[in-house]
GROMACS .gro file of C-alpha atoms in nm:
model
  106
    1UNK     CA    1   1.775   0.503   0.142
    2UNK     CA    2   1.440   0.367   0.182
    3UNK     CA    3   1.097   0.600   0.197
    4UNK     CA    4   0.937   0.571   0.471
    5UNK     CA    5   0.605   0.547   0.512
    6UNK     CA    6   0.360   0.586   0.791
    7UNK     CA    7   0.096   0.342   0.893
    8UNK     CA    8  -0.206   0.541   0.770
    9UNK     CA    9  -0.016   0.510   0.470
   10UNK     CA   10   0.005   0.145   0.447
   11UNK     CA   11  -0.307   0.068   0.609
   12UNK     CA   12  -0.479   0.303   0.320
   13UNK     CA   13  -0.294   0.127   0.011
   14UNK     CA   14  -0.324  -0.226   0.175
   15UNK     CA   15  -0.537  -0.400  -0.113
   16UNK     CA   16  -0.321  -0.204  -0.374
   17UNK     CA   17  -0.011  -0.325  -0.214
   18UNK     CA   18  -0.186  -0.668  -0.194
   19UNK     CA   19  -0.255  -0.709  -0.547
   20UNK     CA   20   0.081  -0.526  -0.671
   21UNK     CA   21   0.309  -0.712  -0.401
   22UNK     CA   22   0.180  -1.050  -0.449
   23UNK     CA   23   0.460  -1.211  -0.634
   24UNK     CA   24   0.767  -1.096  -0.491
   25UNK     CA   25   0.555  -1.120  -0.119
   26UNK     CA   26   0.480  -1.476  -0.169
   27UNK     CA   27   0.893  -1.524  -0.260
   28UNK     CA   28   1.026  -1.374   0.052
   29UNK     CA   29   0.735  -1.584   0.229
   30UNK     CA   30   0.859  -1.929   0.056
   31UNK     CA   31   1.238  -1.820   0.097
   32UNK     CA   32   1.167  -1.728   0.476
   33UNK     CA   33   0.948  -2.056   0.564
   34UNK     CA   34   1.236  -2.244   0.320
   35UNK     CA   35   1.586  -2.087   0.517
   36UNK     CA   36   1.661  -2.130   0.945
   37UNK     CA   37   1.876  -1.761   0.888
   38UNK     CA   38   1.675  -1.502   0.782
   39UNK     CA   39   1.954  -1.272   0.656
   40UNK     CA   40   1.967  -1.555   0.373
   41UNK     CA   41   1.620  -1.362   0.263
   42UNK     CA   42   1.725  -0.969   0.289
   43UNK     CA   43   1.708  -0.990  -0.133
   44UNK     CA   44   1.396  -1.098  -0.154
   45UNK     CA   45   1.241  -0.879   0.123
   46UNK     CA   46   1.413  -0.563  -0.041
   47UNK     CA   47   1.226  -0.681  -0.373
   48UNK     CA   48   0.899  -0.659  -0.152
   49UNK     CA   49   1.012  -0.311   0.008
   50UNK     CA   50   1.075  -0.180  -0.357
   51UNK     CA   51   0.790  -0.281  -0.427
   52UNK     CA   52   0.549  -0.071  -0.169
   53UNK     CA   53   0.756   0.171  -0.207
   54UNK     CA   54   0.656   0.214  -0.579
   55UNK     CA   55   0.253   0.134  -0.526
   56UNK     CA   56   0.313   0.431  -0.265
   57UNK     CA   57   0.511   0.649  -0.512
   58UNK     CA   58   0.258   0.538  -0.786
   59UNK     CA   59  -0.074   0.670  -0.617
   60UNK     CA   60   0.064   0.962  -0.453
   61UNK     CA   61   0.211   1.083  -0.781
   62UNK     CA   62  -0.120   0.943  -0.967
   63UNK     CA   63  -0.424   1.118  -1.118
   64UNK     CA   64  -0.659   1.012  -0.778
   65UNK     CA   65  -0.374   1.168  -0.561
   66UNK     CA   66  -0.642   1.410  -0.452
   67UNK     CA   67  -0.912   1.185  -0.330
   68UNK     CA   68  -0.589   0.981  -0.155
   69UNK     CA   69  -0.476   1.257   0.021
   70UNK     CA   70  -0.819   1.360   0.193
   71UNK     CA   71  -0.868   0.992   0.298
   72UNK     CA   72  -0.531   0.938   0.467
   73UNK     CA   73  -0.565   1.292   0.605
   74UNK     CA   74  -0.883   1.147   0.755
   75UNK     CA   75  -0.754   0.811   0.836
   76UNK     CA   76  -0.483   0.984   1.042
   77UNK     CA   77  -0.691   1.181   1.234
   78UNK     CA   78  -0.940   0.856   1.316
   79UNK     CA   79  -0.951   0.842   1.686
   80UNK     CA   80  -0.901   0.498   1.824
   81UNK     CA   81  -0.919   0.371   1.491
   82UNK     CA   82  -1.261   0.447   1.412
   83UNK     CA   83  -1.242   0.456   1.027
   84UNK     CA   84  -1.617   0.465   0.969
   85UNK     CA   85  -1.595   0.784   0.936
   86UNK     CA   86  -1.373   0.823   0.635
   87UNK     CA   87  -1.558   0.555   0.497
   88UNK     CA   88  -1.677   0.743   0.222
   89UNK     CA   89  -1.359   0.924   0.119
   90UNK     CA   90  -1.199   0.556   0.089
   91UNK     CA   91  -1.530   0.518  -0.195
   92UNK     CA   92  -1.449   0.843  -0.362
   93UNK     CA   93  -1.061   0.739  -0.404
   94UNK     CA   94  -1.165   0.392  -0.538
   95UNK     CA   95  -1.386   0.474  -0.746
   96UNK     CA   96  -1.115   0.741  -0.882
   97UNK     CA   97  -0.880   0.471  -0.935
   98UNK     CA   98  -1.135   0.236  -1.114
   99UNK     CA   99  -1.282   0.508  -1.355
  100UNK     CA  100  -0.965   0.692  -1.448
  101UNK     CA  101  -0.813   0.492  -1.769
  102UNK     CA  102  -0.480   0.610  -1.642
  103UNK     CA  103  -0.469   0.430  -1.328
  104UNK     CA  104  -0.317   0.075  -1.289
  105UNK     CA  105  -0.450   0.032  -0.988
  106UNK     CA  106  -0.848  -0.041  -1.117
   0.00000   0.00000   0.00000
């Protein structure tokens, strides 16, 4: 059964899942522009659910978990959106993920 995940979630790991996702993305993107029936794609979109589910797993489980939790805690409570505000939490976390030799997601 699939994790789910909530938007602050995805909308917080978006460049990770970018970077990380790129390959099997662009595959389900060429199969689904290539096929007219887009059951004939379910593999390659599961590859590309796998996927996020791992970059999610990944930095959740990771050594910045910390700094990731307090900026999708803020991110969640962002009225209408306005992310500004957890601006520099989103700084702390990246800069977490860059200087920690552990991290694959520099």
């Amino acid at each position: 059964m699939p994790t789910l995940i909530d938007s602050s979630t995805l909308w917080a790991l978006s460049k990770t899942i970018g970077k990380e996702c790129a390959d099997c993305n662009l595959e389900y993107m060429q199969c689904k522009n290539s096929k007219d029936e887009p059951e004939k794609c379910a593999r390659e979109g599961d590859k590309v659910m796998k996927c996020v589910e791992r970059v999610a797993e990944d930095v959740q489980k990771g050594p910045c978990s910390d700094n990731f939790q307090m900026w999708l805690k803020c991110l969640s409570g962002a009225y209408k959106r306005e992310f500004l505000a957890c601006r520099d939490l989103q700084t702390d976390f990246e800069t977490c993920n860059r200087e920690n030799a552990q991290s694959k997601f520099r």
